[in-house]
């Protein structure tokens, strides 16, 4: 709840501070607001830095929020739309219950939050308009923590992303936390016979079981133990040791391309990771964007105009 409160305050502040519009008919470009609101990006950067300084764990949540937004109907801010009785909002319900802001703000905040914790900095072309649709059933198209490599590759390719993008963006798991309930089946009943996922390092299993009981729904686990607040390449070392928290992490070792990348970054101390992450984030940020007269400019970030 503390993380949600901080994000609420951050995005509410930006909603008030950045009262600028998006012109019709222009594609995404760098410096989009240079004439209409030249301080826009500086305001986002300064405000984000203030919140991340007080609560560094927000960076992981903000990065996940952009990922969830882009993977369902594209990077259009629909992850923020409130549910109604007639129109349940799937992205928000199955992501996190964050208060809202438009798609351009989501992209900038995610970038600035990661850079604030000494992660990479990538260019963010702006000019997105906001989506008007968020359907509950579509949120289940998000890559799941229990997905296998075939499913993961298919989901990324369907969004115009490559297998390399898959393994690079998975590196975002270097920061953040999850709940024991996410890995309960993996630990206690993997095939329905009371067994453990054999892809997990058997020496690591007792440690996880000491932290997570079968019905535990509240205990938190670091996705990159010992380095979960620092954006670095350590995630790949964890995966290579077969200690990735999710089945989707372990799945990266089941494909020639993704496995080679994991080994390269683990053994080279992330020699190309930051550069690759920059490129993949730029690519992901272009998924299904709305420009010109498509979508809308949301006046209240939680509600369709």
PDB file of C-alpha atoms in Angstrom:
ATOM      1  CA  UNK A   1       0.000   0.000   0.000  1.00  0.00           C
ATOM      2  CA  UNK A   2       2.908   2.371   0.698  1.00  0.00           C
ATOM      3  CA  UNK A   3       4.164   1.973  -2.893  1.00  0.00           C
ATOM      4  CA  UNK A   4       0.698   2.623  -4.311  1.00  0.00           C
ATOM      5  CA  UNK A   5       0.346   5.731  -2.138  1.00  0.00           C
ATOM      6  CA  UNK A   6       3.666   7.130  -3.355  1.00  0.00           C
ATOM      7  CA  UNK A   7       2.802   6.467  -7.000  1.00  0.00           C
ATOM      8  CA  UNK A   8      -0.604   8.035  -6.441  1.00  0.00           C
ATOM      9  CA  UNK A   9       0.972  11.248  -5.153  1.00  0.00           C
ATOM     10  CA  UNK A  10       3.575  11.296  -7.924  1.00  0.00           C
ATOM     11  CA  UNK A  11       1.120  10.884 -10.782  1.00  0.00           C
ATOM     12  CA  UNK A  12      -1.465  13.202  -9.250  1.00  0.00           C
ATOM     13  CA  UNK A  13       1.166  15.922  -8.970  1.00  0.00           C
ATOM     14  CA  UNK A  14       2.198  15.467 -12.585  1.00  0.00           C
ATOM     15  CA  UNK A  15      -1.452  15.578 -13.663  1.00  0.00           C
ATOM     16  CA  UNK A  16      -1.737  19.054 -12.182  1.00  0.00           C
ATOM     17  CA  UNK A  17       1.730  20.264 -13.164  1.00  0.00           C
ATOM     18  CA  UNK A  18       1.657  19.235 -16.800  1.00  0.00           C
ATOM     19  CA  UNK A  19      -1.397  20.825 -18.333  1.00  0.00           C
ATOM     20  CA  UNK A  20      -0.327  20.567 -21.962  1.00  0.00           C
ATOM     21  CA  UNK A  21      -2.014  19.288 -25.074  1.00  0.00           C
ATOM     22  CA  UNK A  22      -1.053  17.045 -27.981  1.00  0.00           C
ATOM     23  CA  UNK A  23      -1.465  18.438 -31.454  1.00  0.00           C
ATOM     24  CA  UNK A  24      -3.201  16.400 -34.114  1.00  0.00           C
ATOM     25  CA  UNK A  25      -1.410  14.909 -37.070  1.00  0.00           C
ATOM     26  CA  UNK A  26       2.130  14.483 -35.732  1.00  0.00           C
ATOM     27  CA  UNK A  27       4.077  11.224 -35.289  1.00  0.00           C
ATOM     28  CA  UNK A  28       6.172  10.448 -32.233  1.00  0.00           C
ATOM     29  CA  UNK A  29       9.302  12.540 -31.999  1.00  0.00           C
ATOM     30  CA  UNK A  30      11.897  13.700 -29.521  1.00  0.00           C
ATOM     31  CA  UNK A  31      11.292  17.160 -28.080  1.00  0.00           C
ATOM     32  CA  UNK A  32       7.596  16.965 -28.973  1.00  0.00           C
ATOM     33  CA  UNK A  33       6.638  19.563 -26.340  1.00  0.00           C
ATOM     34  CA  UNK A  34       9.572  21.901 -26.969  1.00  0.00           C
ATOM     35  CA  UNK A  35       7.310  24.707 -28.182  1.00  0.00           C
ATOM     36  CA  UNK A  36       4.086  24.079 -26.265  1.00  0.00           C
ATOM     37  CA  UNK A  37       5.597  23.133 -22.899  1.00  0.00           C
ATOM     38  CA  UNK A  38       9.411  23.270 -22.988  1.00  0.00           C
ATOM     39  CA  UNK A  39       9.769  22.381 -19.299  1.00  0.00           C
ATOM     40  CA  UNK A  40       7.551  19.296 -19.484  1.00  0.00           C
ATOM     41  CA  UNK A  41      10.291  16.660 -19.430  1.00  0.00           C
ATOM     42  CA  UNK A  42      12.271  18.558 -16.790  1.00  0.00           C
ATOM     43  CA  UNK A  43       9.196  18.668 -14.540  1.00  0.00           C
ATOM     44  CA  UNK A  44       8.669  14.925 -14.903  1.00  0.00           C
ATOM     45  CA  UNK A  45      12.347  14.230 -14.232  1.00  0.00           C
ATOM     46  CA  UNK A  46      12.535  16.428 -11.139  1.00  0.00           C
ATOM     47  CA  UNK A  47       9.292  15.163  -9.647  1.00  0.00           C
ATOM     48  CA  UNK A  48      10.151  11.522 -10.305  1.00  0.00           C
ATOM     49  CA  UNK A  49      13.600  11.995  -8.757  1.00  0.00           C
ATOM     50  CA  UNK A  50      12.055  13.435  -5.595  1.00  0.00           C
ATOM     51  CA  UNK A  51       9.798  10.427  -5.133  1.00  0.00           C
ATOM     52  CA  UNK A  52      12.398   7.807  -6.029  1.00  0.00           C
ATOM     53  CA  UNK A  53      14.841   9.399  -3.588  1.00  0.00           C
ATOM     54  CA  UNK A  54      12.319   8.848  -0.796  1.00  0.00           C
ATOM     55  CA  UNK A  55      11.126   5.432  -1.995  1.00  0.00           C
ATOM     56  CA  UNK A  56      13.567   3.709  -4.399  1.00  0.00           C
ATOM     57  CA  UNK A  57      11.295   0.650  -4.669  1.00  0.00           C
ATOM     58  CA  UNK A  58       8.898   2.757  -6.758  1.00  0.00           C
ATOM     59  CA  UNK A  59      11.225   2.379  -9.737  1.00  0.00           C
ATOM     60  CA  UNK A  60      10.365  -1.290 -10.217  1.00  0.00           C
ATOM     61  CA  UNK A  61       6.622  -0.631  -9.961  1.00  0.00           C
ATOM     62  CA  UNK A  62       6.791   2.206 -12.488  1.00  0.00           C
ATOM     63  CA  UNK A  63       8.756   0.086 -14.938  1.00  0.00           C
ATOM     64  CA  UNK A  64       6.224  -2.761 -14.609  1.00  0.00           C
ATOM     65  CA  UNK A  65       3.372  -0.330 -15.146  1.00  0.00           C
ATOM     66  CA  UNK A  66       4.742   0.792 -18.496  1.00  0.00           C
ATOM     67  CA  UNK A  67       5.417  -2.795 -19.522  1.00  0.00           C
ATOM     68  CA  UNK A  68       1.829  -3.777 -18.697  1.00  0.00           C
ATOM     69  CA  UNK A  69       0.472  -0.751 -20.510  1.00  0.00           C
ATOM     70  CA  UNK A  70       2.443  -1.412 -23.693  1.00  0.00           C
ATOM     71  CA  UNK A  71       1.682  -5.140 -23.842  1.00  0.00           C
ATOM     72  CA  UNK A  72      -2.095  -4.673 -23.756  1.00  0.00           C
ATOM     73  CA  UNK A  73      -3.385  -2.574 -26.687  1.00  0.00           C
ATOM     74  CA  UNK A  74      -0.093  -0.704 -26.937  1.00  0.00           C
ATOM     75  CA  UNK A  75       1.470   2.177 -25.015  1.00  0.00           C
ATOM     76  CA  UNK A  76      -1.685   4.247 -24.700  1.00  0.00           C
ATOM     77  CA  UNK A  77      -2.232   4.783 -20.974  1.00  0.00           C
ATOM     78  CA  UNK A  78      -5.196   2.392 -20.877  1.00  0.00           C
ATOM     79  CA  UNK A  79      -3.577   0.607 -17.921  1.00  0.00           C
ATOM     80  CA  UNK A  80      -4.826   3.575 -15.887  1.00  0.00           C
ATOM     81  CA  UNK A  81      -8.506   3.554 -16.827  1.00  0.00           C
ATOM     82  CA  UNK A  82     -10.882   2.984 -13.927  1.00  0.00           C
ATOM     83  CA  UNK A  83     -13.264   0.053 -13.999  1.00  0.00           C
ATOM     84  CA  UNK A  84     -16.993   0.657 -14.129  1.00  0.00           C
ATOM     85  CA  UNK A  85     -19.879  -1.741 -13.560  1.00  0.00           C
ATOM     86  CA  UNK A  86     -20.459  -2.080 -17.297  1.00  0.00           C
ATOM     87  CA  UNK A  87     -16.819  -1.863 -18.380  1.00  0.00           C
ATOM     88  CA  UNK A  88     -14.370  -3.639 -16.080  1.00  0.00           C
ATOM     89  CA  UNK A  89     -10.848  -2.368 -16.732  1.00  0.00           C
ATOM     90  CA  UNK A  90      -8.666  -5.398 -17.161  1.00  0.00           C
ATOM     91  CA  UNK A  91      -5.220  -3.865 -17.401  1.00  0.00           C
ATOM     92  CA  UNK A  92      -5.530  -1.959 -14.170  1.00  0.00           C
ATOM     93  CA  UNK A  93      -7.237  -4.787 -12.316  1.00  0.00           C
ATOM     94  CA  UNK A  94      -4.578  -7.307 -13.230  1.00  0.00           C
ATOM     95  CA  UNK A  95      -1.647  -4.919 -12.893  1.00  0.00           C
ATOM     96  CA  UNK A  96      -1.695  -2.675  -9.810  1.00  0.00           C
ATOM     97  CA  UNK A  97      -4.331  -0.231  -8.640  1.00  0.00           C
ATOM     98  CA  UNK A  98      -2.412   2.939  -9.409  1.00  0.00           C
ATOM     99  CA  UNK A  99      -3.948   6.344  -9.911  1.00  0.00           C
ATOM    100  CA  UNK A 100      -3.467   7.589 -13.399  1.00  0.00           C
ATOM    101  CA  UNK A 101      -1.690   9.733 -15.947  1.00  0.00           C
ATOM    102  CA  UNK A 102      -1.497   9.789 -19.730  1.00  0.00           C
ATOM    103  CA  UNK A 103       0.692   7.543 -21.862  1.00  0.00           C
ATOM    104  CA  UNK A 104       3.450  10.103 -22.436  1.00  0.00           C
ATOM    105  CA  UNK A 105       3.878  10.553 -18.689  1.00  0.00           C
ATOM    106  CA  UNK A 106       4.062   6.788 -18.120  1.00  0.00           C
ATOM    107  CA  UNK A 107       6.905   6.474 -20.615  1.00  0.00           C
ATOM    108  CA  UNK A 108       8.878   9.372 -19.161  1.00  0.00           C
ATOM    109  CA  UNK A 109       8.374   8.370 -15.542  1.00  0.00           C
ATOM    110  CA  UNK A 110       9.496   4.780 -16.170  1.00  0.00           C
ATOM    111  CA  UNK A 111      12.669   5.994 -17.910  1.00  0.00           C
ATOM    112  CA  UNK A 112      13.490   8.621 -15.292  1.00  0.00           C
ATOM    113  CA  UNK A 113      12.802   6.269 -12.386  1.00  0.00           C
ATOM    114  CA  UNK A 114      15.211   3.645 -13.710  1.00  0.00           C
ATOM    115  CA  UNK A 115      17.886   6.249 -14.383  1.00  0.00           C
ATOM    116  CA  UNK A 116      17.434   7.605 -10.867  1.00  0.00           C
ATOM    117  CA  UNK A 117      18.551   4.249  -9.438  1.00  0.00           C
ATOM    118  CA  UNK A 118      21.627   4.311 -11.705  1.00  0.00           C
ATOM    119  CA  UNK A 119      20.066   2.327 -14.499  1.00  0.00           C
ATOM    120  CA  UNK A 120      20.261   3.170 -18.227  1.00  0.00           C
ATOM    121  CA  UNK A 121      18.747   6.277 -19.802  1.00  0.00           C
ATOM    122  CA  UNK A 122      16.998   6.001 -23.146  1.00  0.00           C
ATOM    123  CA  UNK A 123      15.365   8.511 -25.504  1.00  0.00           C
ATOM    124  CA  UNK A 124      11.567   8.719 -25.254  1.00  0.00           C
ATOM    125  CA  UNK A 125       9.863  10.055 -28.384  1.00  0.00           C
ATOM    126  CA  UNK A 126       6.582  11.709 -27.416  1.00  0.00           C
ATOM    127  CA  UNK A 127       3.278  12.530 -29.054  1.00  0.00           C
ATOM    128  CA  UNK A 128       1.188   9.556 -27.902  1.00  0.00           C
ATOM    129  CA  UNK A 129      -2.535   9.944 -27.461  1.00  0.00           C
ATOM    130  CA  UNK A 130      -4.504   8.030 -24.878  1.00  0.00           C
ATOM    131  CA  UNK A 131      -6.543   4.894 -25.452  1.00  0.00           C
ATOM    132  CA  UNK A 132     -10.246   4.653 -24.747  1.00  0.00           C
ATOM    133  CA  UNK A 133     -10.463   0.901 -24.188  1.00  0.00           C
ATOM    134  CA  UNK A 134      -9.330  -1.399 -21.387  1.00  0.00           C
ATOM    135  CA  UNK A 135     -10.895  -4.862 -21.450  1.00  0.00           C
ATOM    136  CA  UNK A 136     -10.481  -7.329 -18.586  1.00  0.00           C
ATOM    137  CA  UNK A 137      -9.975 -10.411 -20.745  1.00  0.00           C
ATOM    138  CA  UNK A 138      -7.173  -8.774 -22.731  1.00  0.00           C
ATOM    139  CA  UNK A 139      -5.010  -8.356 -19.644  1.00  0.00           C
ATOM    140  CA  UNK A 140      -4.403 -12.092 -19.667  1.00  0.00           C
ATOM    141  CA  UNK A 141      -2.265 -11.653 -22.768  1.00  0.00           C
ATOM    142  CA  UNK A 142       0.519 -10.346 -20.522  1.00  0.00           C
ATOM    143  CA  UNK A 143       3.501 -12.693 -20.263  1.00  0.00           C
ATOM    144  CA  UNK A 144       2.889 -14.791 -17.151  1.00  0.00           C
ATOM    145  CA  UNK A 145       5.480 -15.752 -14.514  1.00  0.00           C
ATOM    146  CA  UNK A 146       4.681 -19.415 -15.221  1.00  0.00           C
ATOM    147  CA  UNK A 147       5.033 -19.143 -19.018  1.00  0.00           C
ATOM    148  CA  UNK A 148       7.404 -21.431 -20.908  1.00  0.00           C
ATOM    149  CA  UNK A 149       9.855 -20.240 -23.534  1.00  0.00           C
ATOM    150  CA  UNK A 150       7.570 -21.085 -26.460  1.00  0.00           C
ATOM    151  CA  UNK A 151       4.751 -19.008 -24.987  1.00  0.00           C
ATOM    152  CA  UNK A 152       7.069 -16.122 -24.144  1.00  0.00           C
ATOM    153  CA  UNK A 153       8.576 -15.992 -27.627  1.00  0.00           C
ATOM    154  CA  UNK A 154       5.130 -16.048 -29.237  1.00  0.00           C
ATOM    155  CA  UNK A 155       3.877 -13.210 -27.021  1.00  0.00           C
ATOM    156  CA  UNK A 156       6.862 -10.985 -27.730  1.00  0.00           C
ATOM    157  CA  UNK A 157       6.848 -11.671 -31.460  1.00  0.00           C
ATOM    158  CA  UNK A 158       3.127 -10.815 -31.560  1.00  0.00           C
ATOM    159  CA  UNK A 159       4.057  -7.331 -30.316  1.00  0.00           C
ATOM    160  CA  UNK A 160       6.764  -6.849 -32.912  1.00  0.00           C
ATOM    161  CA  UNK A 161       9.544  -7.619 -30.463  1.00  0.00           C
ATOM    162  CA  UNK A 162      12.383 -10.067 -31.030  1.00  0.00           C
ATOM    163  CA  UNK A 163      13.688 -12.990 -29.015  1.00  0.00           C
ATOM    164  CA  UNK A 164      16.572 -10.756 -28.006  1.00  0.00           C
ATOM    165  CA  UNK A 165      14.083  -8.151 -26.747  1.00  0.00           C
ATOM    166  CA  UNK A 166      12.518 -10.907 -24.648  1.00  0.00           C
ATOM    167  CA  UNK A 167      15.717 -11.785 -22.828  1.00  0.00           C
ATOM    168  CA  UNK A 168      16.829  -8.156 -22.543  1.00  0.00           C
ATOM    169  CA  UNK A 169      13.542  -6.877 -21.106  1.00  0.00           C
ATOM    170  CA  UNK A 170      13.415  -9.851 -18.736  1.00  0.00           C
ATOM    171  CA  UNK A 171      16.457  -8.188 -17.219  1.00  0.00           C
ATOM    172  CA  UNK A 172      14.012  -5.717 -15.687  1.00  0.00           C
ATOM    173  CA  UNK A 173      13.535  -8.390 -13.034  1.00  0.00           C
ATOM    174  CA  UNK A 174      16.816  -7.198 -11.578  1.00  0.00           C
ATOM    175  CA  UNK A 175      14.680  -4.881  -9.429  1.00  0.00           C
ATOM    176  CA  UNK A 176      11.440  -5.435  -7.578  1.00  0.00           C
ATOM    177  CA  UNK A 177       9.582  -7.960  -5.477  1.00  0.00           C
ATOM    178  CA  UNK A 178       6.851 -10.564  -5.772  1.00  0.00           C
ATOM    179  CA  UNK A 179       4.678 -12.615  -3.413  1.00  0.00           C
ATOM    180  CA  UNK A 180       5.189 -16.168  -2.244  1.00  0.00           C
ATOM    181  CA  UNK A 181       1.847 -17.070  -3.788  1.00  0.00           C
ATOM    182  CA  UNK A 182       3.383 -16.515  -7.240  1.00  0.00           C
ATOM    183  CA  UNK A 183       5.781 -19.422  -6.790  1.00  0.00           C
ATOM    184  CA  UNK A 184       3.757 -21.669  -4.448  1.00  0.00           C
ATOM    185  CA  UNK A 185       2.933 -24.199  -7.158  1.00  0.00           C
ATOM    186  CA  UNK A 186       6.507 -24.164  -8.372  1.00  0.00           C
ATOM    187  CA  UNK A 187       7.729 -25.015  -4.879  1.00  0.00           C
ATOM    188  CA  UNK A 188       5.087 -27.402  -3.593  1.00  0.00           C
ATOM    189  CA  UNK A 189       2.981 -28.918  -6.360  1.00  0.00           C
ATOM    190  CA  UNK A 190       4.641 -28.413  -9.725  1.00  0.00           C
ATOM    191  CA  UNK A 191       3.067 -31.367 -11.543  1.00  0.00           C
ATOM    192  CA  UNK A 192       0.206 -31.970  -9.123  1.00  0.00           C
ATOM    193  CA  UNK A 193       2.142 -34.618  -7.192  1.00  0.00           C
ATOM    194  CA  UNK A 194       3.527 -32.519  -4.364  1.00  0.00           C
ATOM    195  CA  UNK A 195       6.811 -31.985  -6.188  1.00  0.00           C
ATOM    196  CA  UNK A 196       9.100 -29.027  -6.912  1.00  0.00           C
ATOM    197  CA  UNK A 197      10.020 -27.582 -10.293  1.00  0.00           C
ATOM    198  CA  UNK A 198      13.209 -29.474 -11.256  1.00  0.00           C
ATOM    199  CA  UNK A 199      14.552 -26.407 -13.056  1.00  0.00           C
ATOM    200  CA  UNK A 200      15.146 -24.760  -9.666  1.00  0.00           C
ATOM    201  CA  UNK A 201      18.536 -25.229  -8.042  1.00  0.00           C
ATOM    202  CA  UNK A 202      17.772 -27.961  -5.443  1.00  0.00           C
ATOM    203  CA  UNK A 203      20.131 -26.257  -2.992  1.00  0.00           C
ATOM    204  CA  UNK A 204      18.045 -23.086  -3.217  1.00  0.00           C
ATOM    205  CA  UNK A 205      14.665 -24.754  -2.697  1.00  0.00           C
ATOM    206  CA  UNK A 206      14.968 -25.202   1.123  1.00  0.00           C
ATOM    207  CA  UNK A 207      15.717 -21.481   1.500  1.00  0.00           C
ATOM    208  CA  UNK A 208      12.613 -20.543  -0.474  1.00  0.00           C
ATOM    209  CA  UNK A 209      10.461 -22.998   1.474  1.00  0.00           C
ATOM    210  CA  UNK A 210      11.638 -21.515   4.769  1.00  0.00           C
ATOM    211  CA  UNK A 211      10.351 -18.155   3.579  1.00  0.00           C
ATOM    212  CA  UNK A 212       7.209 -19.341   1.803  1.00  0.00           C
ATOM    213  CA  UNK A 213       4.644 -21.766   3.175  1.00  0.00           C
ATOM    214  CA  UNK A 214       2.190 -23.344   0.697  1.00  0.00           C
ATOM    215  CA  UNK A 215      -0.702 -21.009   1.563  1.00  0.00           C
ATOM    216  CA  UNK A 216       1.375 -17.857   2.150  1.00  0.00           C
ATOM    217  CA  UNK A 217      -0.140 -14.886   0.320  1.00  0.00           C
ATOM    218  CA  UNK A 218       1.605 -12.019   2.088  1.00  0.00           C
ATOM    219  CA  UNK A 219       5.359 -12.661   2.300  1.00  0.00           C
ATOM    220  CA  UNK A 220       7.432 -10.730  -0.214  1.00  0.00           C
ATOM    221  CA  UNK A 221      10.406 -12.079  -2.148  1.00  0.00           C
ATOM    222  CA  UNK A 222      13.111 -10.193  -4.015  1.00  0.00           C
ATOM    223  CA  UNK A 223      13.255 -11.095  -7.699  1.00  0.00           C
ATOM    224  CA  UNK A 224      17.020 -10.553  -7.664  1.00  0.00           C
ATOM    225  CA  UNK A 225      18.112 -11.487  -4.117  1.00  0.00           C
ATOM    226  CA  UNK A 226      20.835  -9.252  -2.732  1.00  0.00           C
ATOM    227  CA  UNK A 227      20.500  -6.772  -5.577  1.00  0.00           C
ATOM    228  CA  UNK A 228      16.776  -6.090  -5.876  1.00  0.00           C
ATOM    229  CA  UNK A 229      17.086  -2.321  -5.398  1.00  0.00           C
ATOM    230  CA  UNK A 230      19.935  -1.844  -7.858  1.00  0.00           C
ATOM    231  CA  UNK A 231      19.481  -1.906 -11.614  1.00  0.00           C
ATOM    232  CA  UNK A 232      22.342  -4.111 -12.748  1.00  0.00           C
ATOM    233  CA  UNK A 233      23.166  -7.325 -14.610  1.00  0.00           C
ATOM    234  CA  UNK A 234      23.044  -9.534 -11.517  1.00  0.00           C
ATOM    235  CA  UNK A 235      19.676 -10.952 -12.626  1.00  0.00           C
ATOM    236  CA  UNK A 236      21.430 -12.939 -15.354  1.00  0.00           C
ATOM    237  CA  UNK A 237      23.847 -14.467 -12.847  1.00  0.00           C
ATOM    238  CA  UNK A 238      20.861 -15.525 -10.740  1.00  0.00           C
ATOM    239  CA  UNK A 239      19.132 -17.108 -13.746  1.00  0.00           C
ATOM    240  CA  UNK A 240      22.313 -18.917 -14.786  1.00  0.00           C
ATOM    241  CA  UNK A 241      22.550 -20.396 -11.270  1.00  0.00           C
ATOM    242  CA  UNK A 242      18.971 -21.688 -11.747  1.00  0.00           C
ATOM    243  CA  UNK A 243      17.717 -19.393  -9.000  1.00  0.00           C
ATOM    244  CA  UNK A 244      15.402 -17.188 -11.025  1.00  0.00           C
ATOM    245  CA  UNK A 245      12.197 -16.655  -9.054  1.00  0.00           C
ATOM    246  CA  UNK A 246       9.721 -17.392 -11.846  1.00  0.00           C
ATOM    247  CA  UNK A 247       9.325 -20.200 -14.324  1.00  0.00           C
ATOM    248  CA  UNK A 248       9.568 -17.532 -17.018  1.00  0.00           C
ATOM    249  CA  UNK A 249      13.046 -16.676 -15.721  1.00  0.00           C
ATOM    250  CA  UNK A 250      14.147 -20.309 -15.810  1.00  0.00           C
ATOM    251  CA  UNK A 251      12.666 -20.627 -19.301  1.00  0.00           C
ATOM    252  CA  UNK A 252      15.371 -18.332 -20.672  1.00  0.00           C
ATOM    253  CA  UNK A 253      17.810 -21.225 -20.366  1.00  0.00           C
ATOM    254  CA  UNK A 254      15.643 -23.364 -22.667  1.00  0.00           C
ATOM    255  CA  UNK A 255      16.355 -21.489 -25.895  1.00  0.00           C
ATOM    256  CA  UNK A 256      19.644 -21.164 -27.732  1.00  0.00           C
ATOM    257  CA  UNK A 257      19.415 -17.388 -28.243  1.00  0.00           C
ATOM    258  CA  UNK A 258      18.147 -16.423 -24.800  1.00  0.00           C
ATOM    259  CA  UNK A 259      20.456 -18.852 -23.021  1.00  0.00           C
ATOM    260  CA  UNK A 260      23.495 -17.477 -24.850  1.00  0.00           C
ATOM    261  CA  UNK A 261      22.523 -13.944 -23.849  1.00  0.00           C
ATOM    262  CA  UNK A 262      22.072 -14.919 -20.191  1.00  0.00           C
ATOM    263  CA  UNK A 263      25.519 -16.513 -20.154  1.00  0.00           C
ATOM    264  CA  UNK A 264      27.125 -13.546 -21.930  1.00  0.00           C
ATOM    265  CA  UNK A 265      25.793 -10.980 -19.475  1.00  0.00           C
ATOM    266  CA  UNK A 266      26.505 -13.125 -16.426  1.00  0.00           C
ATOM    267  CA  UNK A 267      30.091 -13.794 -17.460  1.00  0.00           C
ATOM    268  CA  UNK A 268      30.879 -10.307 -18.799  1.00  0.00           C
ATOM    269  CA  UNK A 269      29.297  -8.420 -15.869  1.00  0.00           C
ATOM    270  CA  UNK A 270      26.622  -7.018 -18.144  1.00  0.00           C
ATOM    271  CA  UNK A 271      28.962  -5.749 -20.825  1.00  0.00           C
ATOM    272  CA  UNK A 272      26.140  -4.860 -23.257  1.00  0.00           C
ATOM    273  CA  UNK A 273      23.096  -5.025 -20.968  1.00  0.00           C
ATOM    274  CA  UNK A 274      22.488  -1.300 -20.468  1.00  0.00           C
ATOM    275  CA  UNK A 275      22.891  -0.536 -24.157  1.00  0.00           C
ATOM    276  CA  UNK A 276      20.605  -3.417 -25.104  1.00  0.00           C
ATOM    277  CA  UNK A 277      18.005  -2.433 -22.510  1.00  0.00           C
ATOM    278  CA  UNK A 278      17.935   1.109 -23.869  1.00  0.00           C
ATOM    279  CA  UNK A 279      17.264  -0.176 -27.381  1.00  0.00           C
ATOM    280  CA  UNK A 280      14.570  -2.638 -26.312  1.00  0.00           C
ATOM    281  CA  UNK A 281      12.748  -0.033 -24.196  1.00  0.00           C
ATOM    282  CA  UNK A 282      12.654   2.371 -27.139  1.00  0.00           C
ATOM    283  CA  UNK A 283      11.291  -0.419 -29.317  1.00  0.00           C
ATOM    284  CA  UNK A 284       8.679  -1.456 -26.748  1.00  0.00           C
ATOM    285  CA  UNK A 285       7.627   2.167 -26.312  1.00  0.00           C
ATOM    286  CA  UNK A 286       6.436   2.230 -29.933  1.00  0.00           C
ATOM    287  CA  UNK A 287       4.015  -0.692 -29.614  1.00  0.00           C
ATOM    288  CA  UNK A 288       0.536   0.248 -30.778  1.00  0.00           C
ATOM    289  CA  UNK A 289       0.906   3.984 -30.140  1.00  0.00           C
ATOM    290  CA  UNK A 290      -1.957   6.293 -31.019  1.00  0.00           C
ATOM    291  CA  UNK A 291      -1.129   9.537 -32.826  1.00  0.00           C
ATOM    292  CA  UNK A 292      -2.870  12.089 -34.978  1.00  0.00           C
ATOM    293  CA  UNK A 293      -6.618  11.925 -34.342  1.00  0.00           C
ATOM    294  CA  UNK A 294      -6.642   8.405 -32.887  1.00  0.00           C
ATOM    295  CA  UNK A 295      -7.583   7.928 -29.263  1.00  0.00           C
ATOM    296  CA  UNK A 296      -8.048  11.004 -27.114  1.00  0.00           C
ATOM    297  CA  UNK A 297      -6.309  13.445 -24.817  1.00  0.00           C
ATOM    298  CA  UNK A 298      -7.588  12.291 -21.468  1.00  0.00           C
ATOM    299  CA  UNK A 299      -8.617  15.202 -19.254  1.00  0.00           C
ATOM    300  CA  UNK A 300      -8.999  12.978 -16.216  1.00  0.00           C
ATOM    301  CA  UNK A 301      -6.378  10.279 -16.420  1.00  0.00           C
ATOM    302  CA  UNK A 302      -8.603   7.602 -14.851  1.00  0.00           C
ATOM    303  CA  UNK A 303     -11.681   8.297 -16.941  1.00  0.00           C
ATOM    304  CA  UNK A 304     -12.480   8.210 -20.643  1.00  0.00           C
ATOM    305  CA  UNK A 305     -13.571  11.634 -21.914  1.00  0.00           C
TER     306      UNK A 305
END
